[in-house]
Amino acid sequence: MSRIYNFSAGPSALPEPVLRQAQEELMEWRDSGMSVMEMSHRGRFFSLIAEELENDLRTLLAIPDNYKVLFMQGGATAQFSFIPQNILNGRTRACYVNTGAWSEKAIQDAKNYCEVIVSASSEASKFTNIPDPSDWVLDEQAAYLHYTANETIHGVEFSDIPDSVGLPLVSDMSSNILSRKFDLSRFGLVYAGTQKNMGPAGVTVVIVRDDLIGKSGKQTPPVFNYADQAKNHSMLNTPATYNWYLVGLVLKWLLKQGGVDAIEQRNMAKAELLYQTIDQSSLYRNPVDPSCRSRMNVPFILADQNLDKPFLAAAEANGLFELKGHRSVGGMRASIYNAMPEEGVRALCDFMAEFERTH
Ligand code: PMP
């Protein structure tokens, strides 16, 4: 069987060397005499894994010392509630930018805790652009400004960090963290589920500036409380130990690739190739404004919907999996995260050209 490429939006393809190393170490980690799954989270072996995990993430993202790094559970979805619970800090309003399905969910959940001011929305364009930040309506009394750095479903990505005019900037980077350089010191809080660019599902990374935490009320359960978790190195209760280990392997793989700078160059090349294939064809179309097309998630529709099923079937026959678009938008979507090799994107582009020629 020829090689298979998995274009799933998440959980998604992992680097092959990571899977092989996990396989090799499944029965025994280094000379510990046990599998990582069997280790006490407070034991000396796992402590080493946890320490390396945080250090590697700090290196890769150049995280300043005045930021805490938390590894939590509940997915990015839980953060939609944890963020207002933890960092409203006595304020009653928060600003949110609505650029797609994930922003909408974040807004919906935040409404349980505060008044949400929708500073800008691209709903009118069916989420195919990003409203000009100079037109955003910001409330200086708001606790923070939230935006979704990459909309996984709509394929819309911010290429620059918007100016929050003094408000702590909060960003959902679930689907583009570690894929491109960014200046973390511009943010109050960044969060991301691991199941796209960092490993399997089950861990959520939260990077938060010291001064924003420690003031939330008692109603926030301690395991969801950033300050409590920070004090306990994210081990207030038993963490998802094996998942931490796997995330650690992915980070080491990324360091070996040359870090975020190097992977960003590759991600740019991959995305360019795919968008070029789409733009040059008369069968495929990507609806997103070119200035904010995602490098990670590339949605496209076929000119004739009747070809969707044959397209997916033929793709699978050619080893190209998980190309069906999200149920809410239809069409196709190719997710091309860090672990997708350029050959995978090339194989997809070649297939798309051939499918167009024969249909
Ligand atoms: N935000 C974004 C941008 C996402 O892509 C996703 C998951 N696809 C989520 C939040 C929700 O993540 P989870 O399912 O891990 O809660």
CSV table of C-alpha atoms and ligand atoms in Angstrom, one decimal:
chain,number,residue,atom,x,y,z
A,1,MET,CA,0.0,0.0,0.0
A,2,SER,CA,1.3,3.4,-0.9
A,3,ARG,CA,1.6,6.1,1.8
A,4,ILE,CA,-1.5,7.5,3.5
A,5,TYR,CA,-1.9,11.2,4.4
A,6,ASN,CA,-4.3,12.2,7.0
A,7,PHE,CA,-5.8,15.7,6.6
A,8,SER,CA,-8.0,15.6,9.7
A,9,ALA,CA,-8.6,18.9,11.5
A,10,GLY,CA,-8.0,17.4,14.9
A,11,PRO,CA,-7.2,15.0,16.4
A,12,SER,CA,-4.8,15.0,13.5
A,13,ALA,CA,-1.7,13.5,12.0
A,14,LEU,CA,1.3,13.2,14.4
A,15,PRO,CA,4.9,13.2,13.2
A,16,GLU,CA,5.9,9.7,12.4
A,17,PRO,CA,9.1,9.8,14.4
A,18,VAL,CA,7.1,10.7,17.4
A,19,LEU,CA,4.8,7.7,17.0
A,20,ARG,CA,7.8,5.4,16.5
A,21,GLN,CA,9.5,6.7,19.6
A,22,ALA,CA,6.3,6.3,21.7
A,23,GLN,CA,6.1,2.7,20.3
A,24,GLU,CA,9.7,2.0,21.3
A,25,GLU,CA,9.2,3.4,24.8
A,26,LEU,CA,5.8,2.0,25.4
A,27,MET,CA,7.0,-0.8,27.7
A,28,GLU,CA,9.8,1.0,29.4
A,29,TRP,CA,10.7,4.7,29.4
A,30,ARG,CA,14.5,5.2,29.4
A,31,ASP,CA,15.8,3.0,32.3
A,32,SER,CA,12.8,3.5,34.5
A,33,GLY,CA,11.7,-0.1,34.5
A,34,MET,CA,8.1,1.0,33.6
A,35,SER,CA,5.9,2.5,31.0
A,36,VAL,CA,5.1,6.2,31.3
A,37,MET,CA,1.5,5.2,31.7
A,38,GLU,CA,2.4,3.4,34.9
A,39,MET,CA,4.4,6.2,36.6
A,40,SER,CA,3.3,8.2,39.6
A,41,HIS,CA,2.8,11.8,38.5
A,42,ARG,CA,4.8,12.8,41.6
A,43,GLY,CA,7.6,10.3,41.0
A,44,ARG,CA,11.1,11.3,39.9
A,45,PHE,CA,10.7,9.9,36.4
A,46,PHE,CA,7.5,11.7,35.5
A,47,SER,CA,8.8,14.9,37.2
A,48,LEU,CA,11.6,14.9,34.6
A,49,ILE,CA,9.1,14.5,31.8
A,50,ALA,CA,7.0,17.3,33.1
A,51,GLU,CA,10.0,19.6,33.6
A,52,GLU,CA,11.3,19.0,30.0
A,53,LEU,CA,7.8,19.5,28.6
A,54,GLU,CA,7.5,23.0,30.1
A,55,ASN,CA,11.1,23.9,29.3
A,56,ASP,CA,10.8,22.9,25.7
A,57,LEU,CA,7.6,24.8,25.3
A,58,ARG,CA,9.2,27.9,26.9
A,59,THR,CA,12.1,27.6,24.4
A,60,LEU,CA,9.9,27.1,21.4
A,61,LEU,CA,7.6,30.0,22.1
A,62,ALA,CA,10.2,32.2,23.9
A,63,ILE,CA,7.8,32.5,26.8
A,64,PRO,CA,8.9,35.3,29.1
A,65,ASP,CA,9.5,34.5,32.8
A,66,ASN,CA,6.5,36.5,34.0
A,67,TYR,CA,4.1,34.0,32.3
A,68,LYS,CA,2.8,30.8,33.8
A,69,VAL,CA,2.5,27.7,31.6
A,70,LEU,CA,-0.4,25.4,32.6
A,71,PHE,CA,-1.4,22.0,31.2
A,72,MET,CA,-5.1,21.5,31.8
A,73,GLN,CA,-7.9,19.3,30.9
A,74,GLY,CA,-11.4,19.9,29.4
A,75,GLY,CA,-10.2,21.1,26.0
A,76,ALA,CA,-10.2,24.6,24.6
A,77,THR,CA,-14.0,24.4,25.1
A,78,ALA,CA,-13.5,24.4,28.9
A,79,GLN,CA,-11.3,27.5,28.6
A,80,PHE,CA,-14.2,29.4,27.0
A,81,SER,CA,-15.6,29.3,30.6
A,82,PHE,CA,-12.4,29.2,32.6
A,83,ILE,CA,-11.1,32.4,31.0
A,84,PRO,CA,-13.9,34.7,32.2
A,85,GLN,CA,-14.0,32.8,35.5
A,86,ASN,CA,-10.4,33.5,36.1
A,87,ILE,CA,-9.5,36.8,34.6
A,88,LEU,CA,-12.5,39.0,34.8
A,89,ASN,CA,-11.0,40.2,38.0
A,90,GLY,CA,-14.0,42.1,39.2
A,91,ARG,CA,-14.9,43.6,35.9
A,92,THR,CA,-18.2,42.9,34.3
A,93,ARG,CA,-17.5,43.1,30.6
A,94,ALA,CA,-15.2,41.5,28.1
A,95,CYS,CA,-14.6,42.2,24.4
A,96,TYR,CA,-14.8,39.5,21.8
A,97,VAL,CA,-14.1,39.5,18.0
A,98,ASN,CA,-16.3,37.1,16.1
A,99,THR,CA,-14.5,35.6,13.1
A,100,GLY,CA,-16.2,32.2,12.8
A,101,ALA,CA,-17.6,29.2,14.5
A,102,TRP,CA,-15.0,29.0,17.3
A,103,SER,CA,-15.3,32.7,18.2
A,104,GLU,CA,-19.0,32.2,18.4
A,105,LYS,CA,-18.7,29.3,20.8
A,106,ALA,CA,-16.3,31.3,23.0
A,107,ILE,CA,-18.7,34.2,23.0
A,108,GLN,CA,-21.7,32.0,23.8
A,109,ASP,CA,-19.9,30.5,26.8
A,110,ALA,CA,-18.5,33.8,28.1
A,111,LYS,CA,-22.0,35.2,28.3
A,112,ASN,CA,-22.6,33.0,31.3
A,113,TYR,CA,-20.1,35.0,33.2
A,114,CYS,CA,-20.1,38.5,31.9
A,115,GLU,CA,-21.5,41.0,29.4
A,116,VAL,CA,-19.9,40.3,26.1
A,117,ILE,CA,-19.2,43.2,23.8
A,118,VAL,CA,-18.8,41.9,20.2
A,119,SER,CA,-16.1,44.4,19.1
A,120,ALA,CA,-16.3,43.3,15.5
A,121,SER,CA,-17.8,40.5,13.5
A,122,SER,CA,-17.4,39.1,10.0
A,123,GLU,CA,-20.7,37.2,10.1
A,124,ALA,CA,-22.1,39.3,7.3
A,125,SER,CA,-19.4,38.0,4.9
A,126,LYS,CA,-20.1,34.5,6.1
A,127,PHE,CA,-16.8,34.6,8.0
A,128,THR,CA,-14.6,35.0,4.9
A,129,ASN,CA,-12.6,38.0,6.1
A,130,ILE,CA,-11.3,39.7,9.2
A,131,PRO,CA,-12.8,43.1,10.1
A,132,ASP,CA,-10.2,45.9,10.0
A,133,PRO,CA,-8.9,46.2,13.6
A,134,SER,CA,-9.0,49.9,13.3
A,135,ASP,CA,-12.8,49.7,13.2
A,136,TRP,CA,-13.1,47.4,16.3
A,137,VAL,CA,-15.2,48.8,19.1
A,138,LEU,CA,-13.2,48.4,22.2
A,139,ASP,CA,-14.4,49.2,25.7
A,140,GLU,CA,-11.6,50.4,28.0
A,141,GLN,CA,-13.5,49.0,31.0
A,142,ALA,CA,-13.5,45.5,29.6
A,143,ALA,CA,-11.4,42.9,31.4
A,144,TYR,CA,-9.8,41.7,28.1
A,145,LEU,CA,-10.1,41.3,24.4
A,146,HIS,CA,-10.5,37.8,23.0
A,147,TYR,CA,-10.0,36.7,19.4
A,148,THR,CA,-9.5,33.3,17.6
A,149,ALA,CA,-6.1,33.4,15.9
A,150,ASN,CA,-7.1,30.7,13.5
A,151,GLU,CA,-10.7,29.6,12.7
A,152,THR,CA,-10.3,25.9,12.1
A,153,ILE,CA,-13.7,25.5,10.4
A,154,HIS,CA,-13.8,28.7,8.3
A,155,GLY,CA,-10.1,28.7,7.4
A,156,VAL,CA,-9.5,32.2,8.5
A,157,GLU,CA,-6.2,33.2,10.2
A,158,PHE,CA,-4.8,36.4,11.6
A,159,SER,CA,-1.5,37.2,10.1
A,160,ASP,CA,-0.7,39.9,12.6
A,161,ILE,CA,-1.4,40.4,16.2
A,162,PRO,CA,-4.2,43.1,16.6
A,163,ASP,CA,-3.7,46.1,18.7
A,164,SER,CA,-5.8,45.7,21.8
A,165,VAL,CA,-5.3,49.4,22.9
A,166,GLY,CA,-4.2,48.5,26.4
A,167,LEU,CA,-6.7,45.6,27.1
A,168,PRO,CA,-5.1,42.3,28.0
A,169,LEU,CA,-5.2,40.3,24.7
A,170,VAL,CA,-6.5,36.8,24.9
A,171,SER,CA,-6.2,34.4,22.0
A,172,ASP,CA,-7.5,30.9,21.1
A,173,MET,CA,-4.5,29.4,19.2
A,174,SER,CA,-5.8,25.9,19.2
A,175,SER,CA,-5.2,25.3,15.6
A,176,ASN,CA,-2.2,27.4,14.8
A,177,ILE,CA,0.0,27.5,17.9
A,178,LEU,CA,3.7,26.6,17.1
A,179,SER,CA,3.0,26.9,13.4
A,180,ARG,CA,4.3,30.5,13.1
A,181,LYS,CA,6.3,33.0,15.1
A,182,PHE,CA,4.5,35.4,17.3
A,183,ASP,CA,5.5,37.8,20.1
A,184,LEU,CA,4.0,36.2,23.3
A,185,SER,CA,4.7,39.3,25.3
A,186,ARG,CA,1.9,41.1,23.4
A,187,PHE,CA,-0.6,38.7,25.1
A,188,GLY,CA,-2.3,38.4,28.5
A,189,LEU,CA,-3.3,34.8,27.8
A,190,VAL,CA,-2.9,32.3,25.0
A,191,TYR,CA,-4.6,28.9,25.0
A,192,ALA,CA,-4.7,25.9,22.8
A,193,GLY,CA,-5.9,22.3,22.8
A,194,THR,CA,-3.0,19.9,21.9
A,195,GLN,CA,-4.8,17.8,19.3
A,196,LYS,CA,-3.7,19.7,16.2
A,197,ASN,CA,-0.1,20.9,16.4
A,198,MET,CA,1.1,19.5,19.7
A,199,GLY,CA,0.0,15.9,20.2
A,200,PRO,CA,-3.0,13.8,20.9
A,201,ALA,CA,-6.2,15.2,22.5
A,202,GLY,CA,-6.5,15.5,26.2
A,203,VAL,CA,-4.3,18.4,27.2
A,204,THR,CA,-4.9,22.1,27.0
A,205,VAL,CA,-2.0,24.5,27.2
A,206,VAL,CA,-2.7,27.9,28.9
A,207,ILE,CA,0.0,30.5,28.9
A,208,VAL,CA,-1.0,33.4,31.2
A,209,ARG,CA,0.7,36.6,32.4
A,210,ASP,CA,1.3,36.6,36.2
A,211,ASP,CA,-0.6,39.8,37.0
A,212,LEU,CA,-3.9,38.5,35.5
A,213,ILE,CA,-4.3,35.6,37.9
A,214,GLY,CA,-4.9,35.0,41.6
A,215,LYS,CA,-7.9,37.3,41.9
A,216,SER,CA,-10.7,35.0,40.9
A,217,GLY,CA,-13.4,34.2,43.4
A,218,LYS,CA,-14.0,31.1,45.4
A,219,GLN,CA,-16.7,29.9,43.0
A,220,THR,CA,-14.0,28.8,40.5
A,221,PRO,CA,-13.2,25.2,41.4
A,222,PRO,CA,-9.5,24.8,42.3
A,223,VAL,CA,-8.7,22.5,39.4
A,224,PHE,CA,-10.0,25.2,37.0
A,225,ASN,CA,-8.3,28.0,38.8
A,226,TYR,CA,-5.2,29.2,37.1
A,227,ALA,CA,-3.5,30.5,40.2
A,228,ASP,CA,-4.1,27.2,42.1
A,229,GLN,CA,-2.9,25.1,39.1
A,230,ALA,CA,0.2,27.4,38.6
A,231,LYS,CA,1.1,26.9,42.3
A,232,ASN,CA,0.8,23.2,41.9
A,233,HIS,CA,2.6,23.0,38.5
A,234,SER,CA,-0.6,21.8,36.9
A,235,MET,CA,-0.7,18.8,39.2
A,236,LEU,CA,-3.4,19.9,41.7
A,237,ASN,CA,-4.9,16.6,40.7
A,238,THR,CA,-3.7,13.7,38.6
A,239,PRO,CA,-2.8,15.1,35.2
A,240,ALA,CA,-3.2,13.3,31.8
A,241,THR,CA,0.3,11.9,32.3
A,242,TYR,CA,0.7,9.9,29.1
A,243,ASN,CA,-0.6,12.8,27.0
A,244,TRP,CA,1.9,15.1,28.6
A,245,TYR,CA,4.6,12.7,27.6
A,246,LEU,CA,3.4,12.6,24.0
A,247,VAL,CA,3.1,16.4,23.8
A,248,GLY,CA,6.7,16.4,25.1
A,249,LEU,CA,7.8,14.1,22.3
A,250,VAL,CA,6.1,16.4,19.7
A,251,LEU,CA,7.9,19.4,21.1
A,252,LYS,CA,11.3,17.7,21.0
A,253,TRP,CA,10.5,16.7,17.4
A,254,LEU,CA,9.8,20.4,16.6
A,255,LEU,CA,13.0,21.5,18.2
A,256,LYS,CA,14.8,19.0,16.0
A,257,GLN,CA,13.1,20.5,12.9
A,258,GLY,CA,14.7,23.8,13.8
A,259,GLY,CA,11.9,25.2,15.9
A,260,VAL,CA,9.0,27.5,15.0
A,261,ASP,CA,11.0,29.6,12.5
A,262,ALA,CA,11.9,26.6,10.4
A,263,ILE,CA,8.4,25.0,10.6
A,264,GLU,CA,6.8,28.3,9.6
A,265,GLN,CA,8.8,28.4,6.4
A,266,ARG,CA,7.6,24.9,5.5
A,267,ASN,CA,4.0,25.8,6.5
A,268,MET,CA,4.1,28.8,4.2
A,269,ALA,CA,5.4,26.7,1.3
A,270,LYS,CA,2.7,24.0,1.9
A,271,ALA,CA,-0.1,26.5,2.1
A,272,GLU,CA,1.0,28.4,-1.0
A,273,LEU,CA,1.1,25.2,-3.0
A,274,LEU,CA,-2.4,24.2,-2.1
A,275,TYR,CA,-4.0,27.7,-2.5
A,276,GLN,CA,-2.3,27.9,-5.9
A,277,THR,CA,-3.8,24.7,-7.0
A,278,ILE,CA,-7.2,25.8,-5.9
A,279,ASP,CA,-6.9,29.3,-7.4
A,280,GLN,CA,-5.7,28.0,-10.8
A,281,SER,CA,-8.5,25.5,-11.1
A,282,SER,CA,-12.1,26.1,-12.3
A,283,LEU,CA,-13.4,23.2,-10.2
A,284,TYR,CA,-12.2,24.2,-6.8
A,285,ARG,CA,-12.8,27.5,-4.9
A,286,ASN,CA,-11.7,28.9,-1.5
A,287,PRO,CA,-14.1,31.6,-0.4
A,288,VAL,CA,-11.7,33.3,2.1
A,289,ASP,CA,-10.2,36.7,1.5
A,290,PRO,CA,-6.6,36.0,0.4
A,291,SER,CA,-5.3,38.4,3.1
A,292,CYS,CA,-6.5,36.1,5.9
A,293,ARG,CA,-6.4,32.6,4.4
A,294,SER,CA,-5.3,30.0,7.0
A,295,ARG,CA,-2.0,28.2,6.6
A,296,MET,CA,-3.4,25.4,8.7
A,297,ASN,CA,-6.9,24.7,7.5
A,298,VAL,CA,-7.8,25.1,3.9
A,299,PRO,CA,-11.5,24.7,3.0
A,300,PHE,CA,-12.6,24.5,-0.6
A,301,ILE,CA,-15.8,23.8,-2.4
A,302,LEU,CA,-16.3,22.0,-5.7
A,303,ALA,CA,-18.2,23.8,-8.4
A,304,ASP,CA,-20.6,20.9,-8.6
A,305,GLN,CA,-21.7,19.5,-5.3
A,306,ASN,CA,-22.6,16.2,-6.9
A,307,LEU,CA,-18.9,15.6,-7.3
A,308,ASP,CA,-18.3,15.8,-3.5
A,309,LYS,CA,-18.8,12.1,-2.9
A,310,PRO,CA,-16.8,10.9,-5.9
A,311,PHE,CA,-14.0,13.3,-4.9
A,312,LEU,CA,-13.8,11.9,-1.4
A,313,ALA,CA,-14.0,8.3,-2.6
A,314,ALA,CA,-11.3,8.9,-5.2
A,315,ALA,CA,-9.1,10.7,-2.6
A,316,GLU,CA,-9.3,7.8,-0.2
A,317,ALA,CA,-8.5,5.4,-3.0
A,318,ASN,CA,-5.3,7.5,-3.5
A,319,GLY,CA,-4.4,7.5,0.2
A,320,LEU,CA,-5.7,11.0,1.0
A,321,PHE,CA,-8.0,10.8,4.1
A,322,GLU,CA,-10.3,13.0,6.1
A,323,LEU,CA,-10.8,15.7,3.5
A,324,LYS,CA,-14.6,16.1,4.2
A,325,GLY,CA,-15.4,19.7,5.3
A,326,HIS,CA,-17.0,20.4,8.6
A,327,ARG,CA,-20.6,19.5,8.7
A,328,SER,CA,-21.6,23.2,9.3
A,329,VAL,CA,-20.0,24.5,6.1
A,330,GLY,CA,-19.8,21.5,3.8
A,331,GLY,CA,-17.4,21.1,0.9
A,332,MET,CA,-13.9,20.0,1.6
A,333,ARG,CA,-11.2,20.9,4.1
A,334,ALA,CA,-7.5,20.0,4.1
A,335,SER,CA,-5.8,20.5,7.5
A,336,ILE,CA,-2.1,20.8,7.0
A,337,TYR,CA,-0.6,21.2,10.4
A,338,ASN,CA,3.1,21.0,11.3
A,339,ALA,CA,3.2,17.2,11.0
A,340,MET,CA,1.9,17.2,7.4
A,341,PRO,CA,4.9,16.8,5.2
A,342,GLU,CA,5.2,18.8,2.0
A,343,GLU,CA,4.9,15.5,0.0
A,344,GLY,CA,1.5,15.0,1.5
A,345,VAL,CA,0.4,18.4,0.2
A,346,ARG,CA,2.0,17.7,-3.2
A,347,ALA,CA,0.1,14.4,-3.3
A,348,LEU,CA,-3.1,16.2,-2.6
A,349,CYS,CA,-2.5,18.9,-5.2
A,350,ASP,CA,-1.6,16.2,-7.9
A,351,PHE,CA,-4.7,14.3,-7.0
A,352,MET,CA,-6.9,17.4,-7.3
A,353,ALA,CA,-5.5,18.3,-10.7
A,354,GLU,CA,-6.0,14.8,-11.9
A,355,PHE,CA,-9.6,14.7,-10.6
A,356,GLU,CA,-10.4,18.0,-12.3
A,357,ARG,CA,-8.9,16.7,-15.6
A,358,THR,CA,-11.1,13.5,-15.4
A,359,HIS,CA,-14.3,15.2,-14.3
B,1,PMP,N1,-11.0,26.4,19.4
B,1,PMP,C1,-10.6,26.1,18.2
B,1,PMP,C2,-10.0,27.1,17.3
B,1,PMP,C3,-10.7,24.7,17.7
B,1,PMP,O1,-10.3,24.4,16.5
B,1,PMP,C4,-11.3,23.8,18.6
B,1,PMP,C5,-11.4,22.3,18.2
B,1,PMP,N2,-11.5,22.0,16.9
B,1,PMP,C6,-11.7,24.2,19.9
B,1,PMP,C7,-11.6,25.5,20.2
B,1,PMP,C8,-12.4,23.3,20.8
B,1,PMP,O2,-11.4,22.4,21.3
B,1,PMP,P1,-11.8,21.1,22.2
B,1,PMP,O3,-12.7,20.2,21.3
B,1,PMP,O4,-10.5,20.5,22.5
B,1,PMP,O5,-12.5,21.6,23.4
